[in-house]
Short mmCIF file of N, CA and C in Angstrom, two decimals:
data_model
loop_
_atom_site.label_atom_id
_atom_site.label_comp_id
_atom_site.label_asym_id
_atom_site.label_seq_id
_atom_site.Cartn_x
_atom_site.Cartn_y
_atom_site.Cartn_z
N MET A 1 0.82 -1.20 0.00
CA MET A 1 0.00 0.00 0.00
C MET A 1 0.86 1.26 0.00
N GLU A 2 1.93 1.23 0.74
CA GLU A 2 2.78 2.41 0.82
C GLU A 2 3.53 2.65 -0.50
N LYS A 3 3.92 1.61 -1.20
CA LYS A 3 4.59 1.75 -2.49
C LYS A 3 3.69 2.42 -3.51
N ARG A 4 2.46 2.08 -3.46
CA ARG A 4 1.49 2.65 -4.41
C ARG A 4 1.32 4.15 -4.19
N SER A 5 1.27 4.61 -2.96
CA SER A 5 1.10 6.03 -2.67
C SER A 5 2.34 6.84 -3.07
N LYS A 6 3.53 6.25 -2.97
CA LYS A 6 4.75 6.94 -3.43
C LYS A 6 4.71 7.16 -4.94
N ARG A 7 4.23 6.18 -5.67
CA ARG A 7 4.11 6.33 -7.13
C ARG A 7 3.11 7.44 -7.46
N LYS A 8 2.05 7.51 -6.75
CA LYS A 8 1.04 8.53 -7.01
C LYS A 8 1.58 9.94 -6.74
N ARG A 9 2.52 10.06 -5.83
CA ARG A 9 3.10 11.38 -5.54
C ARG A 9 4.03 11.84 -6.67
N TRP A 10 4.66 10.95 -7.38
CA TRP A 10 5.60 11.31 -8.45
C TRP A 10 4.88 11.69 -9.74
N VAL A 11 3.71 11.22 -9.95
CA VAL A 11 3.00 11.50 -11.21
C VAL A 11 2.74 13.00 -11.40
N PRO A 12 2.21 13.73 -10.43
CA PRO A 12 2.01 15.17 -10.65
C PRO A 12 3.32 15.93 -10.90
N TRP A 13 4.38 15.54 -10.21
CA TRP A 13 5.67 16.20 -10.42
C TRP A 13 6.19 15.95 -11.83
N LEU A 14 6.02 14.74 -12.30
CA LEU A 14 6.45 14.41 -13.66
C LEU A 14 5.65 15.18 -14.70
N VAL A 15 4.36 15.31 -14.50
CA VAL A 15 3.51 16.07 -15.41
C VAL A 15 3.92 17.54 -15.40
N CYS A 16 4.15 18.10 -14.23
CA CYS A 16 4.58 19.51 -14.14
C CYS A 16 5.92 19.74 -14.81
N LEU A 17 6.84 18.84 -14.62
CA LEU A 17 8.15 18.96 -15.26
C LEU A 17 8.03 18.87 -16.78
N THR A 18 7.21 17.99 -17.28
CA THR A 18 6.99 17.85 -18.72
C THR A 18 6.36 19.11 -19.30
N VAL A 19 5.38 19.67 -18.64
CA VAL A 19 4.74 20.90 -19.11
C VAL A 19 5.73 22.06 -19.09
N LEU A 20 6.55 22.15 -18.07
CA LEU A 20 7.56 23.20 -17.99
C LEU A 20 8.57 23.11 -19.13
N ILE A 21 9.02 21.92 -19.43
CA ILE A 21 9.98 21.74 -20.53
C ILE A 21 9.33 22.09 -21.87
N LEU A 22 8.09 21.68 -22.07
CA LEU A 22 7.39 22.03 -23.31
C LEU A 22 7.21 23.54 -23.46
N LEU A 23 6.90 24.22 -22.37
CA LEU A 23 6.75 25.68 -22.42
C LEU A 23 8.08 26.36 -22.78
N LEU A 24 9.16 25.90 -22.21
CA LEU A 24 10.47 26.48 -22.51
C LEU A 24 10.87 26.27 -23.97
N VAL A 25 10.48 25.15 -24.54
CA VAL A 25 10.86 24.85 -25.92
C VAL A 25 9.94 25.55 -26.91
N LEU A 26 8.66 25.61 -26.64
CA LEU A 26 7.69 26.08 -27.63
C LEU A 26 7.31 27.56 -27.52
N VAL A 27 7.39 28.14 -26.35
CA VAL A 27 6.93 29.51 -26.16
C VAL A 27 8.11 30.48 -26.27
N PRO A 28 7.96 31.52 -27.10
CA PRO A 28 9.06 32.48 -27.26
C PRO A 28 9.09 33.51 -26.14
N PHE A 29 10.24 34.16 -26.02
CA PHE A 29 10.39 35.30 -25.13
C PHE A 29 10.44 36.54 -26.01
N PRO A 30 9.36 37.33 -26.07
CA PRO A 30 9.32 38.45 -27.01
C PRO A 30 10.10 39.66 -26.51
N SER A 31 10.68 40.38 -27.47
CA SER A 31 11.30 41.67 -27.17
C SER A 31 10.80 42.67 -28.21
N ARG A 32 10.50 43.87 -27.77
CA ARG A 32 9.89 44.90 -28.60
C ARG A 32 10.94 45.54 -29.49
N LEU A 33 10.59 45.77 -30.77
CA LEU A 33 11.45 46.49 -31.72
C LEU A 33 10.81 47.83 -32.03
N ASN A 34 11.56 48.89 -31.87
CA ASN A 34 11.10 50.22 -32.23
C ASN A 34 12.33 51.05 -32.57
N LYS A 35 12.78 50.95 -33.81
CA LYS A 35 13.99 51.63 -34.27
C LYS A 35 13.63 52.60 -35.39
N HIS A 36 14.25 53.75 -35.37
CA HIS A 36 14.12 54.70 -36.46
C HIS A 36 15.51 55.23 -36.78
N LEU A 37 15.97 54.96 -38.00
CA LEU A 37 17.29 55.39 -38.43
C LEU A 37 17.17 56.20 -39.71
N THR A 38 18.10 57.11 -39.91
CA THR A 38 18.16 57.91 -41.13
C THR A 38 19.31 57.42 -41.98
N GLY A 39 19.02 57.17 -43.23
CA GLY A 39 20.05 56.65 -44.12
C GLY A 39 19.92 57.20 -45.52
N LEU A 40 20.57 56.54 -46.46
CA LEU A 40 20.55 56.95 -47.86
C LEU A 40 20.05 55.82 -48.73
N CYS A 41 19.41 56.20 -49.83
CA CYS A 41 18.98 55.24 -50.83
C CYS A 41 20.09 55.10 -51.86
N MET A 42 20.42 53.86 -52.19
CA MET A 42 21.43 53.61 -53.21
C MET A 42 20.75 52.91 -54.37
N LYS A 43 21.07 53.32 -55.59
CA LYS A 43 20.50 52.66 -56.75
C LYS A 43 21.59 52.31 -57.73
N ASP A 44 21.31 51.32 -58.55
CA ASP A 44 22.27 50.86 -59.54
C ASP A 44 22.43 51.94 -60.61
N SER A 45 23.65 52.32 -60.90
CA SER A 45 23.91 53.38 -61.87
C SER A 45 23.93 52.87 -63.31
N GLY A 46 23.73 51.60 -63.51
CA GLY A 46 23.76 51.03 -64.85
C GLY A 46 25.11 50.45 -65.21
N THR A 47 26.13 50.79 -64.46
CA THR A 47 27.48 50.28 -64.71
C THR A 47 27.81 49.12 -63.77
N GLY A 48 26.83 48.74 -62.95
CA GLY A 48 27.07 47.68 -61.98
C GLY A 48 27.49 48.21 -60.63
N LEU A 49 27.78 49.51 -60.54
CA LEU A 49 28.15 50.14 -59.28
C LEU A 49 26.94 50.82 -58.68
N GLN A 50 26.85 50.84 -57.37
CA GLN A 50 25.74 51.49 -56.72
C GLN A 50 26.19 52.84 -56.18
N GLU A 51 25.36 53.85 -56.42
CA GLU A 51 25.65 55.20 -55.96
C GLU A 51 24.52 55.66 -55.07
N ALA A 52 24.83 56.42 -54.03
CA ALA A 52 23.82 56.93 -53.13
C ALA A 52 23.16 58.16 -53.72
N GLU A 53 21.84 58.24 -53.54
CA GLU A 53 21.11 59.42 -53.96
C GLU A 53 21.32 60.52 -52.93
N ALA A 54 21.03 61.75 -53.32
CA ALA A 54 21.28 62.89 -52.45
C ALA A 54 20.29 62.98 -51.29
N SER A 55 19.11 62.43 -51.45
CA SER A 55 18.08 62.60 -50.42
C SER A 55 18.25 61.60 -49.28
N GLU A 56 17.93 62.08 -48.08
CA GLU A 56 17.95 61.20 -46.92
C GLU A 56 16.66 60.41 -46.86
N THR A 57 16.74 59.22 -46.32
CA THR A 57 15.59 58.33 -46.21
C THR A 57 15.49 57.84 -44.78
N GLY A 58 14.27 57.87 -44.25
CA GLY A 58 14.04 57.35 -42.91
C GLY A 58 13.60 55.90 -42.98
N ILE A 59 14.17 55.07 -42.13
CA ILE A 59 13.80 53.66 -42.05
C ILE A 59 13.33 53.39 -40.63
N SER A 60 12.08 52.97 -40.50
CA SER A 60 11.50 52.65 -39.20
C SER A 60 11.18 51.17 -39.13
N ILE A 61 11.55 50.55 -38.02
CA ILE A 61 11.24 49.14 -37.78
C ILE A 61 10.43 49.07 -36.50
N LYS A 62 9.22 48.52 -36.61
CA LYS A 62 8.36 48.38 -35.45
C LYS A 62 7.82 46.96 -35.44
N GLY A 63 7.84 46.35 -34.29
CA GLY A 63 7.32 44.99 -34.18
C GLY A 63 7.91 44.26 -32.99
N TRP A 64 8.03 42.94 -33.14
CA TRP A 64 8.50 42.07 -32.08
C TRP A 64 9.57 41.12 -32.60
N ARG A 65 10.54 40.85 -31.77
CA ARG A 65 11.49 39.78 -32.03
C ARG A 65 11.15 38.67 -31.05
N LEU A 66 10.80 37.51 -31.59
CA LEU A 66 10.41 36.37 -30.78
C LEU A 66 11.64 35.49 -30.58
N ASN A 67 12.16 35.48 -29.38
CA ASN A 67 13.39 34.74 -29.06
C ASN A 67 13.03 33.36 -28.52
N TYR A 68 13.44 32.35 -29.26
CA TYR A 68 13.22 30.96 -28.84
C TYR A 68 14.53 30.40 -28.28
N LEU A 69 14.42 29.46 -27.38
CA LEU A 69 15.62 28.87 -26.78
C LEU A 69 16.30 27.86 -27.70
N PHE A 70 15.51 27.02 -28.37
CA PHE A 70 16.09 25.91 -29.10
C PHE A 70 15.79 25.90 -30.60
N ARG A 71 15.37 27.03 -31.17
CA ARG A 71 15.19 27.14 -32.61
C ARG A 71 15.43 28.59 -33.01
N GLU A 72 15.40 28.87 -34.33
CA GLU A 72 15.75 30.20 -34.78
C GLU A 72 14.71 31.23 -34.32
N ASP A 73 15.18 32.44 -34.09
CA ASP A 73 14.29 33.52 -33.70
C ASP A 73 13.43 33.93 -34.88
N ARG A 74 12.33 34.64 -34.59
CA ARG A 74 11.44 35.11 -35.64
C ARG A 74 11.13 36.58 -35.40
N LEU A 75 10.88 37.30 -36.50
CA LEU A 75 10.49 38.70 -36.42
C LEU A 75 9.06 38.85 -36.90
N LYS A 76 8.33 39.76 -36.28
CA LYS A 76 6.96 40.04 -36.67
C LYS A 76 6.77 41.55 -36.57
N GLY A 77 6.41 42.20 -37.68
CA GLY A 77 6.21 43.64 -37.65
C GLY A 77 6.33 44.26 -39.03
N THR A 78 6.73 45.53 -39.07
CA THR A 78 6.82 46.26 -40.33
C THR A 78 8.12 47.05 -40.43
N VAL A 79 8.54 47.27 -41.67
CA VAL A 79 9.64 48.17 -42.01
C VAL A 79 9.05 49.25 -42.89
N THR A 80 9.18 50.51 -42.49
CA THR A 80 8.64 51.62 -43.27
C THR A 80 9.79 52.46 -43.80
N ILE A 81 9.76 52.71 -45.11
CA ILE A 81 10.76 53.56 -45.76
C ILE A 81 10.05 54.83 -46.19
N HIS A 82 10.56 55.98 -45.73
CA HIS A 82 9.92 57.27 -46.04
C HIS A 82 10.99 58.33 -46.23
N PRO A 83 11.02 59.14 -47.22
CA PRO A 83 10.12 59.18 -48.38
C PRO A 83 10.46 58.09 -49.39
N TYR A 84 9.45 57.67 -50.12
CA TYR A 84 9.61 56.63 -51.14
C TYR A 84 8.95 57.17 -52.41
N PRO A 85 9.74 57.63 -53.38
CA PRO A 85 9.17 58.35 -54.53
C PRO A 85 8.39 57.48 -55.51
N LEU A 86 8.47 56.17 -55.42
CA LEU A 86 7.81 55.31 -56.39
C LEU A 86 6.35 55.00 -56.04
N GLU A 87 5.87 55.44 -54.88
CA GLU A 87 4.49 55.20 -54.46
C GLU A 87 3.77 56.53 -54.26
N GLU A 88 2.45 56.50 -54.44
CA GLU A 88 1.64 57.71 -54.27
C GLU A 88 1.63 58.17 -52.81
N THR A 89 1.70 57.24 -51.88
CA THR A 89 1.67 57.59 -50.46
C THR A 89 3.02 58.10 -49.96
N ASN A 90 4.04 58.06 -50.81
CA ASN A 90 5.39 58.52 -50.50
C ASN A 90 6.06 57.70 -49.41
N GLN A 91 5.60 56.47 -49.22
CA GLN A 91 6.25 55.57 -48.28
C GLN A 91 6.02 54.13 -48.71
N ALA A 92 6.94 53.26 -48.34
CA ALA A 92 6.83 51.83 -48.60
C ALA A 92 6.80 51.12 -47.26
N VAL A 93 5.79 50.27 -47.07
CA VAL A 93 5.65 49.55 -45.82
C VAL A 93 5.80 48.05 -46.11
N TYR A 94 6.89 47.48 -45.63
CA TYR A 94 7.17 46.05 -45.79
C TYR A 94 6.74 45.33 -44.53
N ASP A 95 6.23 44.12 -44.69
CA ASP A 95 5.84 43.28 -43.56
C ASP A 95 6.81 42.12 -43.43
N PHE A 96 7.11 41.76 -42.21
CA PHE A 96 7.76 40.48 -41.96
C PHE A 96 6.90 39.78 -40.92
N MET A 97 6.17 38.78 -41.41
CA MET A 97 5.20 38.06 -40.60
C MET A 97 5.79 36.73 -40.15
N MET A 98 6.25 36.68 -38.94
CA MET A 98 6.80 35.46 -38.37
C MET A 98 7.93 34.89 -39.23
N SER A 99 8.70 35.79 -39.82
CA SER A 99 9.81 35.38 -40.68
C SER A 99 10.97 34.91 -39.83
N PRO A 100 11.58 33.77 -40.19
CA PRO A 100 12.74 33.32 -39.42
C PRO A 100 13.94 34.21 -39.65
N VAL A 101 14.75 34.38 -38.62
CA VAL A 101 15.96 35.18 -38.69
C VAL A 101 17.11 34.26 -39.09
N TYR A 102 17.74 34.58 -40.21
CA TYR A 102 18.88 33.78 -40.68
C TYR A 102 20.17 34.45 -40.24
N ILE A 103 21.05 33.68 -39.65
CA ILE A 103 22.33 34.20 -39.16
C ILE A 103 23.37 33.97 -40.24
N MET A 104 24.05 35.05 -40.63
CA MET A 104 24.98 34.99 -41.75
C MET A 104 26.41 34.64 -41.35
N THR A 105 26.78 34.88 -40.10
CA THR A 105 28.15 34.64 -39.66
C THR A 105 28.16 33.84 -38.37
N ASP A 106 29.30 33.29 -38.02
CA ASP A 106 29.41 32.48 -36.81
C ASP A 106 29.26 33.29 -35.53
N ASP A 107 29.65 34.57 -35.56
CA ASP A 107 29.55 35.39 -34.35
C ASP A 107 28.15 35.96 -34.15
N GLN A 108 27.21 35.61 -35.02
CA GLN A 108 25.80 36.01 -34.96
C GLN A 108 25.58 37.51 -35.03
N MET A 109 26.54 38.25 -35.59
CA MET A 109 26.37 39.69 -35.70
C MET A 109 25.57 40.09 -36.94
N LYS A 110 25.77 39.42 -38.06
CA LYS A 110 25.05 39.76 -39.28
C LYS A 110 23.86 38.81 -39.43
N GLN A 111 22.67 39.40 -39.51
CA GLN A 111 21.46 38.61 -39.61
C GLN A 111 20.58 39.16 -40.72
N LEU A 112 19.69 38.32 -41.25
CA LEU A 112 18.79 38.79 -42.29
C LEU A 112 17.44 38.11 -42.18
N VAL A 113 16.42 38.81 -42.70
CA VAL A 113 15.06 38.30 -42.71
C VAL A 113 14.42 38.74 -44.03
N SER A 114 13.56 37.91 -44.59
CA SER A 114 12.88 38.29 -45.83
C SER A 114 11.66 39.15 -45.51
N ILE A 115 11.39 40.11 -46.39
CA ILE A 115 10.27 41.03 -46.20
C ILE A 115 9.43 41.07 -47.47
N MET A 116 8.17 41.51 -47.35
CA MET A 116 7.25 41.52 -48.48
C MET A 116 6.29 42.70 -48.32
N ARG A 117 5.89 43.30 -49.44
CA ARG A 117 4.88 44.37 -49.39
C ARG A 117 4.06 44.34 -50.67
N TYR A 118 2.87 44.93 -50.61
CA TYR A 118 2.04 45.08 -51.79
C TYR A 118 2.24 46.49 -52.33
N SER A 119 2.51 46.60 -53.62
CA SER A 119 2.73 47.90 -54.26
C SER A 119 1.53 48.25 -55.11
N PRO A 120 0.73 49.25 -54.70
CA PRO A 120 -0.42 49.66 -55.53
C PRO A 120 0.02 50.25 -56.88
N ALA A 121 1.18 50.88 -56.92
CA ALA A 121 1.65 51.47 -58.18
C ALA A 121 1.95 50.39 -59.21
N LYS A 122 2.50 49.27 -58.76
CA LYS A 122 2.82 48.15 -59.67
C LYS A 122 1.69 47.12 -59.72
N ASN A 123 0.74 47.20 -58.78
CA ASN A 123 -0.33 46.22 -58.63
C ASN A 123 0.25 44.81 -58.49
N ALA A 124 1.27 44.70 -57.66
CA ALA A 124 1.95 43.42 -57.46
C ALA A 124 2.63 43.41 -56.09
N TYR A 125 3.01 42.22 -55.67
CA TYR A 125 3.78 42.09 -54.44
C TYR A 125 5.26 42.24 -54.75
N THR A 126 5.97 42.93 -53.87
CA THR A 126 7.39 43.16 -54.02
C THR A 126 8.09 42.59 -52.80
N GLY A 127 9.15 41.87 -53.03
CA GLY A 127 9.90 41.29 -51.93
C GLY A 127 11.24 41.96 -51.73
N GLY A 128 11.92 41.53 -50.72
CA GLY A 128 13.24 42.07 -50.45
C GLY A 128 13.82 41.41 -49.21
N TYR A 129 14.91 41.99 -48.73
CA TYR A 129 15.60 41.45 -47.55
C TYR A 129 15.96 42.59 -46.62
N LEU A 130 15.85 42.32 -45.33
CA LEU A 130 16.28 43.24 -44.29
C LEU A 130 17.52 42.64 -43.65
N PHE A 131 18.66 43.32 -43.81
CA PHE A 131 19.91 42.92 -43.18
C PHE A 131 20.10 43.78 -41.93
N PHE A 132 20.57 43.20 -40.85
CA PHE A 132 20.79 43.98 -39.63
C PHE A 132 21.82 43.27 -38.77
N ASN A 133 22.47 44.05 -37.90
CA ASN A 133 23.35 43.41 -36.93
C ASN A 133 22.55 43.13 -35.66
N LYS A 134 23.15 42.46 -34.72
CA LYS A 134 22.40 41.92 -33.58
C LYS A 134 21.67 42.99 -32.78
N ASP A 135 22.28 44.16 -32.58
CA ASP A 135 21.63 45.21 -31.81
C ASP A 135 20.90 46.23 -32.69
N MET A 136 20.79 45.97 -33.97
CA MET A 136 20.08 46.79 -34.96
C MET A 136 20.59 48.23 -35.02
N THR A 137 21.89 48.41 -34.92
CA THR A 137 22.46 49.74 -35.11
C THR A 137 22.85 49.97 -36.56
N LYS A 138 23.01 48.91 -37.34
CA LYS A 138 23.26 49.00 -38.78
C LYS A 138 22.17 48.21 -39.48
N ILE A 139 21.53 48.87 -40.45
CA ILE A 139 20.41 48.25 -41.15
C ILE A 139 20.59 48.47 -42.65
N MET A 140 20.24 47.46 -43.43
CA MET A 140 20.23 47.60 -44.88
C MET A 140 18.99 46.90 -45.42
N VAL A 141 18.22 47.58 -46.26
CA VAL A 141 17.04 47.01 -46.90
C VAL A 141 17.36 46.89 -48.38
N GLN A 142 17.28 45.67 -48.90
CA GLN A 142 17.52 45.44 -50.32
C GLN A 142 16.21 45.01 -50.95
N GLU A 143 15.78 45.77 -51.97
CA GLU A 143 14.56 45.43 -52.68
C GLU A 143 14.87 44.52 -53.85
N ASP A 144 13.81 43.93 -54.42
CA ASP A 144 13.99 43.12 -55.62
C ASP A 144 14.45 43.97 -56.80
N SER A 145 14.10 45.24 -56.76
CA SER A 145 14.55 46.14 -57.83
C SER A 145 16.01 46.51 -57.60
N ASP A 146 16.45 47.57 -58.20
CA ASP A 146 17.86 47.97 -58.07
C ASP A 146 18.10 48.95 -56.92
N ARG A 147 17.18 49.05 -55.99
CA ARG A 147 17.32 49.97 -54.86
C ARG A 147 17.79 49.25 -53.61
N LEU A 148 18.60 49.98 -52.82
CA LEU A 148 19.16 49.45 -51.59
C LEU A 148 19.23 50.62 -50.60
N TYR A 149 18.77 50.42 -49.39
CA TYR A 149 18.74 51.48 -48.37
C TYR A 149 19.69 51.11 -47.25
N SER A 150 20.59 52.02 -46.89
CA SER A 150 21.56 51.80 -45.81
C SER A 150 21.35 52.83 -44.72
N ALA A 151 21.38 52.38 -43.47
CA ALA A 151 21.21 53.31 -42.36
C ALA A 151 22.03 52.80 -41.18
N PRO A 152 22.56 53.64 -40.35
CA PRO A 152 22.57 55.09 -40.39
C PRO A 152 23.69 55.59 -41.29
N ALA A 153 23.35 56.45 -42.20
CA ALA A 153 24.34 57.01 -43.12
C ALA A 153 23.88 58.38 -43.57
N ASN A 154 24.81 59.32 -43.60
CA ASN A 154 24.50 60.65 -44.13
C ASN A 154 25.44 61.03 -45.27
N THR A 155 26.39 60.17 -45.57
CA THR A 155 27.28 60.40 -46.71
C THR A 155 27.36 59.12 -47.55
N ASN A 156 27.78 59.30 -48.79
CA ASN A 156 27.91 58.17 -49.70
C ASN A 156 28.93 57.16 -49.16
N LYS A 157 29.98 57.64 -48.53
CA LYS A 157 31.03 56.77 -48.00
C LYS A 157 30.48 55.86 -46.89
N LYS A 158 29.66 56.43 -45.99
CA LYS A 158 29.07 55.64 -44.91
C LYS A 158 28.07 54.62 -45.44
N ALA A 159 27.29 55.02 -46.44
CA ALA A 159 26.32 54.10 -47.04
C ALA A 159 27.02 52.92 -47.71
N LEU A 160 28.11 53.20 -48.41
CA LEU A 160 28.87 52.12 -49.04
C LEU A 160 29.55 51.23 -48.00
N ALA A 161 29.98 51.81 -46.88
CA ALA A 161 30.60 51.01 -45.82
C ALA A 161 29.59 50.04 -45.21
N ILE A 162 28.34 50.47 -45.02
CA ILE A 162 27.30 49.59 -44.48
C ILE A 162 26.97 48.50 -45.50
N ARG A 163 26.88 48.87 -46.77
CA ARG A 163 26.62 47.86 -47.80
C ARG A 163 27.74 46.82 -47.84
N ASN A 164 28.98 47.28 -47.76
CA ASN A 164 30.11 46.35 -47.77
C ASN A 164 30.17 45.50 -46.51
N TYR A 165 29.70 46.04 -45.39
CA TYR A 165 29.65 45.27 -44.14
C TYR A 165 28.76 44.05 -44.29
N PHE A 166 27.59 44.24 -44.92
CA PHE A 166 26.66 43.13 -45.08
C PHE A 166 26.94 42.28 -46.32
N LYS A 167 27.37 42.89 -47.39
CA LYS A 167 27.58 42.16 -48.64
C LYS A 167 29.02 41.71 -48.82
N GLY A 168 29.94 42.37 -48.13
CA GLY A 168 31.36 42.15 -48.32
C GLY A 168 31.81 40.80 -48.04
#
């Protein structure tokens, strides 16, 4: 009789431990993203070289980074580029909906996520990539077209340095 009661005491502990392990594996730890950086738009000059345009561009990232313990992190939110001369609203809003974060280097400093937006001017979906370092102090948005946005940059030299940091 006493052996049976000892077994009954271990069952709830085992169930609690199993539920705790499942929660740690499956549930993310969210962190809020709210970044606004000023950078430059770079476009292909036709010779294969990219040159920065004279106008400054604001890049805003708002959303959540979902940090998982045992699988890749995911981003959920929007990237807004303003001003954006190719749209009537003068801004482009890209979504990253639960997109996995791909790590480009072993030190986990360079990361990228795919982004997508609907363009009313083209009446089509446009894709691209958001490159960023771990603390999001350097950001680069590459569109499917020949445009590339680097931030923070206020000179052509800084914009090219950020592009080379991620593409180099």
